[in-house]
Tab-separated table of C-alpha atoms and ligand atoms in Angstrom:
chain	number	residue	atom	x	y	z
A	1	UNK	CA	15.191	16.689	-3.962
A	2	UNK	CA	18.002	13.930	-4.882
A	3	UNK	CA	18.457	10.480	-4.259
A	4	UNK	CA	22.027	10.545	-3.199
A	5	UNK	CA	21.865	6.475	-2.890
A	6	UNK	CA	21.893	4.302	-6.536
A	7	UNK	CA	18.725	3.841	-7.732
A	8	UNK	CA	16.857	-0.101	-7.083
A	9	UNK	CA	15.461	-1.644	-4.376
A	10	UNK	CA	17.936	-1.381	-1.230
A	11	UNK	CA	17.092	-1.676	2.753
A	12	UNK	CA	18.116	2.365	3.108
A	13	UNK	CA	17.920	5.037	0.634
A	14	UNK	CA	18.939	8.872	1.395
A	15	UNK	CA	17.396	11.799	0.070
A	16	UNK	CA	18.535	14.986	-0.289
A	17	UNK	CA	16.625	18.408	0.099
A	18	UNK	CA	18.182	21.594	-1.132
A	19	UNK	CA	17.822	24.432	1.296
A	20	UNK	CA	15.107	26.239	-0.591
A	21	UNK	CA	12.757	22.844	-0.068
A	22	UNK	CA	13.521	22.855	3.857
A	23	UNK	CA	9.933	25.208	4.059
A	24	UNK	CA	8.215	22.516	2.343
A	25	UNK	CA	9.790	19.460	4.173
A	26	UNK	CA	9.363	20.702	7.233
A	27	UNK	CA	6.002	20.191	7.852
A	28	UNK	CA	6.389	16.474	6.803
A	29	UNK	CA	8.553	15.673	9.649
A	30	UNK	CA	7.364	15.299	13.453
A	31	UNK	CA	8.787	13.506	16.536
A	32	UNK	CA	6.896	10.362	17.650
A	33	UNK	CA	4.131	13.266	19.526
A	34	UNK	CA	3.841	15.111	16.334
A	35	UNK	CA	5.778	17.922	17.575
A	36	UNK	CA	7.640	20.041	14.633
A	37	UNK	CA	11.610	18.861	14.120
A	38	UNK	CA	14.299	21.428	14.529
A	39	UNK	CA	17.762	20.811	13.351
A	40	UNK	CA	20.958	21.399	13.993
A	41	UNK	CA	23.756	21.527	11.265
A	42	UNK	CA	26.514	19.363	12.381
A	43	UNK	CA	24.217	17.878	15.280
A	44	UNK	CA	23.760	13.746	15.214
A	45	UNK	CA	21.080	13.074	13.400
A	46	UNK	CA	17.186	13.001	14.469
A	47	UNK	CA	15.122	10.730	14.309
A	48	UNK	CA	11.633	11.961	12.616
A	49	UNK	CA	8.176	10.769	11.494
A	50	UNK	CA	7.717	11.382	7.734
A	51	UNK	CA	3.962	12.373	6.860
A	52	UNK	CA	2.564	12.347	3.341
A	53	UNK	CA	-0.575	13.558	2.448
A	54	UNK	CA	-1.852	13.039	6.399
A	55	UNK	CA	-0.114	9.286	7.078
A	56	UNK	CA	3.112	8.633	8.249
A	57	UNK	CA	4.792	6.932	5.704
A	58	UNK	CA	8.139	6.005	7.235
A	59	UNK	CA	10.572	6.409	10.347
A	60	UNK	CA	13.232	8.354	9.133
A	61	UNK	CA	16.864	9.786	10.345
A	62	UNK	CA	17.349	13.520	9.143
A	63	UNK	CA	20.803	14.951	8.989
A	64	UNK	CA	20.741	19.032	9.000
A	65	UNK	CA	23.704	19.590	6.421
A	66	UNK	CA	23.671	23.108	6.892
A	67	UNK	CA	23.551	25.104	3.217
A	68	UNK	CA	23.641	22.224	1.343
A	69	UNK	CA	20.404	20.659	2.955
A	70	UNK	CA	18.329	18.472	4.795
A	71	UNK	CA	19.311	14.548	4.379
A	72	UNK	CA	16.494	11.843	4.895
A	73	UNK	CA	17.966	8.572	5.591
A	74	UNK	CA	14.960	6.222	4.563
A	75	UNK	CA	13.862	2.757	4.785
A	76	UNK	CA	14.659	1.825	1.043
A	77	UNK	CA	10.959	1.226	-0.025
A	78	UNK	CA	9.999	1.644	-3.409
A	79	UNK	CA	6.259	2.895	-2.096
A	80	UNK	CA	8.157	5.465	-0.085
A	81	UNK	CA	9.942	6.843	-2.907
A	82	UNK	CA	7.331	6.944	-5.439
A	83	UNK	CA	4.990	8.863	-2.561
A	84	UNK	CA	7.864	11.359	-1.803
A	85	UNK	CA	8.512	11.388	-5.829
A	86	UNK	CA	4.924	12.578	-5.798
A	87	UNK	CA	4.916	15.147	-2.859
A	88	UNK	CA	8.449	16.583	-4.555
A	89	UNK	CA	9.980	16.735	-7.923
A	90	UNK	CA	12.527	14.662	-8.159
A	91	UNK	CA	16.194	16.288	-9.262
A	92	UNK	CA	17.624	14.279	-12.357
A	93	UNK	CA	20.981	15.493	-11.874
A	94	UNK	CA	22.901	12.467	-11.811
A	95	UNK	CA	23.996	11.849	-8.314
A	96	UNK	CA	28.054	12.664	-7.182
A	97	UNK	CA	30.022	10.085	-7.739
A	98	UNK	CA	31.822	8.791	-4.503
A	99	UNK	CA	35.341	10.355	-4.983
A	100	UNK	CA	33.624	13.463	-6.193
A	101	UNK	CA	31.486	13.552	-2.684
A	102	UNK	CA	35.184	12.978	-1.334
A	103	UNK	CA	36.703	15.735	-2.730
A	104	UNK	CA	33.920	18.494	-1.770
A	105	UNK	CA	33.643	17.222	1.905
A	106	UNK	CA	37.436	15.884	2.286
A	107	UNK	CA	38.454	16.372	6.657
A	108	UNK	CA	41.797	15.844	6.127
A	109	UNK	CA	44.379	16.135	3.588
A	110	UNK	CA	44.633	12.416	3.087
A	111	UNK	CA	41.317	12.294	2.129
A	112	UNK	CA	41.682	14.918	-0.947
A	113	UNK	CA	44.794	12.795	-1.808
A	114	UNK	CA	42.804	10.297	-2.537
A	115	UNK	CA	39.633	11.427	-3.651
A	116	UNK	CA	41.827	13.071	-6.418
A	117	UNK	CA	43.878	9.549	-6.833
A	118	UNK	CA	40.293	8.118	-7.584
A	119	UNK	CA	39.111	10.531	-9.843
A	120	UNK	CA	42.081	9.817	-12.249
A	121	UNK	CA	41.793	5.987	-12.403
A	122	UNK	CA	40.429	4.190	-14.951
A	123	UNK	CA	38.687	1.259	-13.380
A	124	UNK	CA	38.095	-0.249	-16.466
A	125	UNK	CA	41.463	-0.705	-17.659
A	126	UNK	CA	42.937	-1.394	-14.589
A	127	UNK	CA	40.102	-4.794	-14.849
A	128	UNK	CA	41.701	-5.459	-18.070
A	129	UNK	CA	45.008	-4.881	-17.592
A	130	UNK	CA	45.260	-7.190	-14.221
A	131	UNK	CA	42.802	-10.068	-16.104
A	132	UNK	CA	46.205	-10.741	-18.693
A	133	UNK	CA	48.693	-11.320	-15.838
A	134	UNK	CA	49.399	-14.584	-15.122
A	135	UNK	CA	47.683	-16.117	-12.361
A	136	UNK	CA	50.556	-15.694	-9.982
A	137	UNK	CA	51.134	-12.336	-10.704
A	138	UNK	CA	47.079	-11.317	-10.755
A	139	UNK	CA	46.526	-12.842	-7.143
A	140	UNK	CA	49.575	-10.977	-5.730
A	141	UNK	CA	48.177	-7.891	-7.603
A	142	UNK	CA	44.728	-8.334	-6.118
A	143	UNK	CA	45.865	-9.452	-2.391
A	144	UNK	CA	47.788	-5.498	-2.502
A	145	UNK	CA	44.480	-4.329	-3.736
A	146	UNK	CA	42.721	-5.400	-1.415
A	147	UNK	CA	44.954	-4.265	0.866
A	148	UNK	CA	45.090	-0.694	-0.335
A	149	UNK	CA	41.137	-0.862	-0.409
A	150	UNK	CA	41.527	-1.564	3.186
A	151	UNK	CA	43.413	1.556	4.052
A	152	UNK	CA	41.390	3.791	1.817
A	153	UNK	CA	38.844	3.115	3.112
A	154	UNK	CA	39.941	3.840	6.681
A	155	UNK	CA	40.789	7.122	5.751
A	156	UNK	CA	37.419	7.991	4.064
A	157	UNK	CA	34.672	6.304	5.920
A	158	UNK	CA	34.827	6.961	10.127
A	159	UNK	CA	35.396	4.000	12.690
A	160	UNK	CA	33.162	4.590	14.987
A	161	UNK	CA	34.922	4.987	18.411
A	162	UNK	CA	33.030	4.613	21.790
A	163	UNK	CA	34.685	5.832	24.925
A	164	UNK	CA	32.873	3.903	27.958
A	165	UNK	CA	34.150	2.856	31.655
A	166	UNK	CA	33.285	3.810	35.105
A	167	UNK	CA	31.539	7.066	35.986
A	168	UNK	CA	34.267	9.790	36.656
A	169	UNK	CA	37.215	8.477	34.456
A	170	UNK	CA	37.372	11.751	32.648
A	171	UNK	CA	35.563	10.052	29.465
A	172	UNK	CA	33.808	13.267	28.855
A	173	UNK	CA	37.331	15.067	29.375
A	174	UNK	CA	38.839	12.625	27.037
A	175	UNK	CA	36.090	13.862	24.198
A	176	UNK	CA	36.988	17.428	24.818
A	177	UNK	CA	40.351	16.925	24.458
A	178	UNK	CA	40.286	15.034	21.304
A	179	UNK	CA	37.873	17.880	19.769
A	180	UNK	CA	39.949	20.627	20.980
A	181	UNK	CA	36.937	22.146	22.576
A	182	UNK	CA	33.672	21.944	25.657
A	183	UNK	CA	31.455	20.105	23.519
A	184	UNK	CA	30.290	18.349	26.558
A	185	UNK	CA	29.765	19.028	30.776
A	186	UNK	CA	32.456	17.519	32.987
A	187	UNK	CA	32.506	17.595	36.775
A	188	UNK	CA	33.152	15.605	39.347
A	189	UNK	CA	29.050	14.741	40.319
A	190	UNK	CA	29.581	10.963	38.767
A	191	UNK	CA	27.248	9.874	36.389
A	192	UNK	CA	27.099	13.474	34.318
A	193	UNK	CA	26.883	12.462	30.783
A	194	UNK	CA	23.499	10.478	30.092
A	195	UNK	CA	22.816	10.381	26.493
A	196	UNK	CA	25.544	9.714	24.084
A	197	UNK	CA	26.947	12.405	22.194
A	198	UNK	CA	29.172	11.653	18.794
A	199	UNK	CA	31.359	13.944	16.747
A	200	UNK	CA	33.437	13.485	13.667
A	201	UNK	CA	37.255	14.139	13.911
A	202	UNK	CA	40.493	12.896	12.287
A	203	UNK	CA	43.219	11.207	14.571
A	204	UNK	CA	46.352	10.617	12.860
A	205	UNK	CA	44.956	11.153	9.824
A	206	UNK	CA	42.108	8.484	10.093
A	207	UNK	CA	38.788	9.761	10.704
A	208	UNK	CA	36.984	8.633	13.504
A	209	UNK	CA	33.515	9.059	14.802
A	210	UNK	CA	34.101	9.514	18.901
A	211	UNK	CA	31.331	8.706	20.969
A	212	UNK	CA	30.893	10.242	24.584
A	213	UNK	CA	28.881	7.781	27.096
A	214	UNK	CA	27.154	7.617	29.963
A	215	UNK	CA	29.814	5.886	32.514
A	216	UNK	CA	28.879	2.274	34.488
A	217	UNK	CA	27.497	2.787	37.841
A	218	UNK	CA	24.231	3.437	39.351
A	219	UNK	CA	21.615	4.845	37.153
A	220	UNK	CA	19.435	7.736	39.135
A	221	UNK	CA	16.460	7.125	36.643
A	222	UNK	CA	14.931	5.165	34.537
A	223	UNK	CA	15.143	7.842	32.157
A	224	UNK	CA	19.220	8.022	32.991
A	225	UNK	CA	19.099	3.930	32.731
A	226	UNK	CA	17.504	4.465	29.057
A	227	UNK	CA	20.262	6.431	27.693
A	228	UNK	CA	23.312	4.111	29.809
A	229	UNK	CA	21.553	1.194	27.457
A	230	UNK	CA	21.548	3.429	23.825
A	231	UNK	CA	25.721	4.219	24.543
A	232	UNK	CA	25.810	0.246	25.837
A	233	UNK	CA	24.080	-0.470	22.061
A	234	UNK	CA	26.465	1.900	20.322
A	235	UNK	CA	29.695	-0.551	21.095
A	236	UNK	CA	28.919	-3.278	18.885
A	237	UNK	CA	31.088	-3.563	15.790
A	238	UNK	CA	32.762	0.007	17.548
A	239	UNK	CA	36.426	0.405	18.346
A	240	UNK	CA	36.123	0.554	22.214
A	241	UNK	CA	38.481	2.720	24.071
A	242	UNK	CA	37.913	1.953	28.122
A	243	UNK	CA	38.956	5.049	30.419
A	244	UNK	CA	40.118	3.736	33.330
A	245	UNK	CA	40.501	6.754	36.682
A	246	UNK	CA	44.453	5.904	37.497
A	247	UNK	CA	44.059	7.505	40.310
A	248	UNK	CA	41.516	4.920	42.069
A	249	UNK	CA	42.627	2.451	39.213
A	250	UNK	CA	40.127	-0.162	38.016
A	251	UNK	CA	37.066	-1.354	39.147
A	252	UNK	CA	34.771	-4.622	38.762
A	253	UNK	CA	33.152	-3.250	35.801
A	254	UNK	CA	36.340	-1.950	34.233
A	255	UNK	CA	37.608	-4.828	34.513
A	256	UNK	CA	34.851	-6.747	32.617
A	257	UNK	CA	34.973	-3.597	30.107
A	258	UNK	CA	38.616	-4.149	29.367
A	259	UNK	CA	37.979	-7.702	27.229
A	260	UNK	CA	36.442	-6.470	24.352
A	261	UNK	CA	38.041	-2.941	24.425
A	262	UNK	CA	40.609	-1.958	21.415
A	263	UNK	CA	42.674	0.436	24.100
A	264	UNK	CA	43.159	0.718	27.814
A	265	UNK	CA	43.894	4.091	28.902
A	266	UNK	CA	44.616	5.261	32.742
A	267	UNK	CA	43.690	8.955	33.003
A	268	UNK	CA	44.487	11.341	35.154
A	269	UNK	CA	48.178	10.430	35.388
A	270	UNK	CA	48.737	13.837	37.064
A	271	UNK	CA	47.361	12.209	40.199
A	272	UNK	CA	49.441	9.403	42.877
A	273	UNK	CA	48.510	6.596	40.615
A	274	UNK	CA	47.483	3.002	42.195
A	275	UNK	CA	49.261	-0.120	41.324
A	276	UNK	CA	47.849	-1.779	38.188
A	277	UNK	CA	46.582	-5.647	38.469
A	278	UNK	CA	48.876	-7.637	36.821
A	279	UNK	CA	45.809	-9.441	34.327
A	280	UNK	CA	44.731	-6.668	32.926
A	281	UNK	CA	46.295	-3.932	30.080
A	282	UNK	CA	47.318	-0.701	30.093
A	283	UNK	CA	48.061	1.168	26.865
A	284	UNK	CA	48.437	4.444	27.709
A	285	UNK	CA	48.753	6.584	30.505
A	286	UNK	CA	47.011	10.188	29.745
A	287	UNK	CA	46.106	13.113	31.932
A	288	UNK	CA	43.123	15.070	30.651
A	289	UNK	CA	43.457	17.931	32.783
A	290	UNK	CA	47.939	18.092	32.494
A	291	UNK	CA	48.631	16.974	29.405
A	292	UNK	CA	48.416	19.470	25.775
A	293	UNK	CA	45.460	17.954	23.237
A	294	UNK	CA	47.369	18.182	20.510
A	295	UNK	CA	49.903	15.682	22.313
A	296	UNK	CA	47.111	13.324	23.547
A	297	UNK	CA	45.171	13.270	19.841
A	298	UNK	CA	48.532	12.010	18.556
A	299	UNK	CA	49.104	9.197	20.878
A	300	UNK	CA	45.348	8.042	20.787
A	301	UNK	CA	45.727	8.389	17.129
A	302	UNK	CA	49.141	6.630	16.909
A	303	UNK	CA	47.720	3.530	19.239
A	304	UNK	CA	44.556	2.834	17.418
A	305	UNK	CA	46.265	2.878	14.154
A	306	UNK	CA	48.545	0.432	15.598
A	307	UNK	CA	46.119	-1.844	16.955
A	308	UNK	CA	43.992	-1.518	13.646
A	309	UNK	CA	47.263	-2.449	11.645
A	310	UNK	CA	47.352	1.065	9.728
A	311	UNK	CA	49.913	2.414	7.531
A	312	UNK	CA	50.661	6.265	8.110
A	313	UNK	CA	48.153	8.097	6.539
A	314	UNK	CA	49.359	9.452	3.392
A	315	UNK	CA	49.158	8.579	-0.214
A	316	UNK	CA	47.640	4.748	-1.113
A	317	UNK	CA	48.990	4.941	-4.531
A	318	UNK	CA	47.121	3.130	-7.325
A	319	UNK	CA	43.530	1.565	-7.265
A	320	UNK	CA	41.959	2.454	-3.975
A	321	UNK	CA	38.602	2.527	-1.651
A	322	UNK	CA	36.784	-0.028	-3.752
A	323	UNK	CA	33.003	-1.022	-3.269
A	324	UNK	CA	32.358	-4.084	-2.601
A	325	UNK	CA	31.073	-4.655	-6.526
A	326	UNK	CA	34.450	-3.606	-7.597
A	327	UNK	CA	36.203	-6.327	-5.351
A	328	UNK	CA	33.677	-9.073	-6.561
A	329	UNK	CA	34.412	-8.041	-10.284
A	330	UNK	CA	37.582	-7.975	-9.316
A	331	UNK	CA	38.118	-11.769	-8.149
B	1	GTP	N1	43.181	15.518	38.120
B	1	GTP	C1	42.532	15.149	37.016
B	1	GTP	N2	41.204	15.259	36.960
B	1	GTP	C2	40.593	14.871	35.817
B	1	GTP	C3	41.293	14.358	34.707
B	1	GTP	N3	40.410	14.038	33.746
B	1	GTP	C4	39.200	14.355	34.222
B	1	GTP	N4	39.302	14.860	35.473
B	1	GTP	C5	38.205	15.317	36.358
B	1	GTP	O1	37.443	14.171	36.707
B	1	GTP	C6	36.065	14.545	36.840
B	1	GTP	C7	35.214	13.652	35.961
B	1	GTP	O2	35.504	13.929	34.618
B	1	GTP	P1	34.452	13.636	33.447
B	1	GTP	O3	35.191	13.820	32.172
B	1	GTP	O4	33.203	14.394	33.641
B	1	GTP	O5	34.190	12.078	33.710
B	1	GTP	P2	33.223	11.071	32.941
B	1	GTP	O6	33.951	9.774	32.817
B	1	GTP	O7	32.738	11.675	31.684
B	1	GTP	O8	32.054	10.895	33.989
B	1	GTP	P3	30.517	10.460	33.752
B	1	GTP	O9	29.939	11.338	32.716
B	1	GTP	O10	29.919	10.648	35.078
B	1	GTP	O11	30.528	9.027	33.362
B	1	GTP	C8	35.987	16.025	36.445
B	1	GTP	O12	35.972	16.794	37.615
B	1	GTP	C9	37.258	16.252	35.661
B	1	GTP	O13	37.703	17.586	35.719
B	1	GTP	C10	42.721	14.254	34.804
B	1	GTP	O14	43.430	13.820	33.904
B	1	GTP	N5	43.279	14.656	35.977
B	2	MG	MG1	30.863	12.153	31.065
């Protein structure tokens, strides 16, 4: 077992288990009946009970990592630790640093660029060096640091991305197509998807975490109105992408969808389209069904770097994907 977050007293902490522990852990962890947890590696993560010596001890997130291991994303309590300290032995290994975590789980080949960039910069100097310029010269070197931090860090961490909109707009297709596979059912019954399903993929060399949702209209549960309210909860601080059906063009609820949506996009262009109101945006015109994926991840991927103000992926260059300690030592 590893703490994979710095040690301290933090609001999360996330533990690792190596796969030989997983027999051990496994009776630790139970759903909120106290049935046994099964994973899935790759799958979103669960949300478990953690039991210690008979008491549940925390509410937990695990994240099945395949052969690597089980993650436990923890409330950051001290108590917590020191109980799980006791039920496992601790690792001492001292924990990855971030650009070495980088460079064994890099997507895309931005992101090995510069996980190896960070490896080979000496922070330290770099502190030094920028604290003798003259104050004109430091603040215009910090402002492009800041800047590169920006984009670094848009290539390393996901933006979460939420695809929402009316029942039927091909949302579902939209997911498929930027995955290049059937992770999820599509048809034309409206109201198909119910809970939200996310997946990590790079578009134009950014990652992104895409999240399929449930589409507006009317719920035929309580159980279907439960999951249309955790996707509704999933678009705060979320790039929203709102799938409009071009073919019956927007509705009420589109409509009030499209104000705090980063991208407007009319699908199923293949069909007689309608005419669009003049209030409201359209950014792109797609067809799910017509048009190749590889053509459709590139425009998604080209108009959300555009609205997010993104340089081409590609090298930073220089002092990159700082923590936010490293910016406050910096100014
Ligand atoms: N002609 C055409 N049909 C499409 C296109 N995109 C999706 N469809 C069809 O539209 C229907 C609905 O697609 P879904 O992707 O399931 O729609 P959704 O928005 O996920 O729907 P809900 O899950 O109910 O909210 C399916 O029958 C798709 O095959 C398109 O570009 N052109
Ligand atoms: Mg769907």
């Amino acid at each position: 077992m590893r703490l994979l977050t710095p040690p301290g007293i933090a609001g999360v902490a996330v533990v690792q288990f190596g796969a030989a522990e997983r027999p051990r852990l496994a009776p630790c962890l139970r759903s909120t009946r106290g049935e046994a947890i099964a994973t899935v590696p790759g799958a979103p993560p669960r949300r478990a009970l953690l039991q210690l010596d008979g008491l549940v001890v925390d509410d937990v997130l695990v994240v099945d990592r395949g052969a690597v291991g089980l993650e436990l994303h923890l409330h950051g309590s001290a108590a917590v630790l020191a109980a799980l300290a006791r039920a496992f032995v601790f690792d001492d290994a001292p924990v990855l640093p971030p650009a070495v975590r980088l460079l064994r789980d890099a997507m895309c080949e931005s992101q090995l660029e510069l996980a190896i960039e960070q490896l080979g910069l000496d922070f330290e100097r770099f502190c030094r060096d920028v604290a003798d310029l003259p104050p004109a010269a430091r603040s215009t070197e910090l402002a492009a640091v800041r800047e590169r931090s920006r984009v670094a860090l848009a290539q390393v961490v996901p933006a979460r991305l939420v695809l929402l909109g009316a029942q039927n707009a091909g949302k579902s297709s939209l997911f498929n197509r930027l995955l290049f596979r059937e992770r999820v059912l599509t048809g034309p019954a409206p109201g198909l998807t119910r809970d939200p399903v996310a997946e990590v993929t790079a578009l134009d060399g950014y990652p992104y975490e895409v999240v399929d949702t449930a589409g507006e209209g009317p719920a035929a549960s309580a159980v279907d109105g439960a999951a249309i309210e955790r996707g509704r909860r999933l678009r705060s601080h979320a790039l929203q992408v709102l799938v409009v059906d071009g073919h019956r063009g927007p509705s009420v609820a589109d409509r009030e969808l499209a104000g705090g949506a980063v991208l407007v996009v009319a699908n199923k262009a293949d069909l007689p389209q309608v005419g669009w109101p003049a209030d409201m945006p359209c950014h792109l015109r797609v067809s799910c069904a017509a048009e190749q994926a590889v053509l459709l991840r590139a425009r998604i991927g080209a108009a959300l770097r555009q609205c997010r103000a993104l340089p081409a992926a590609g090298r930073v260059g220089g002092i990159a994907a700082l923590s936010a300690e490293d910016l406050a030592r910096l100014a």
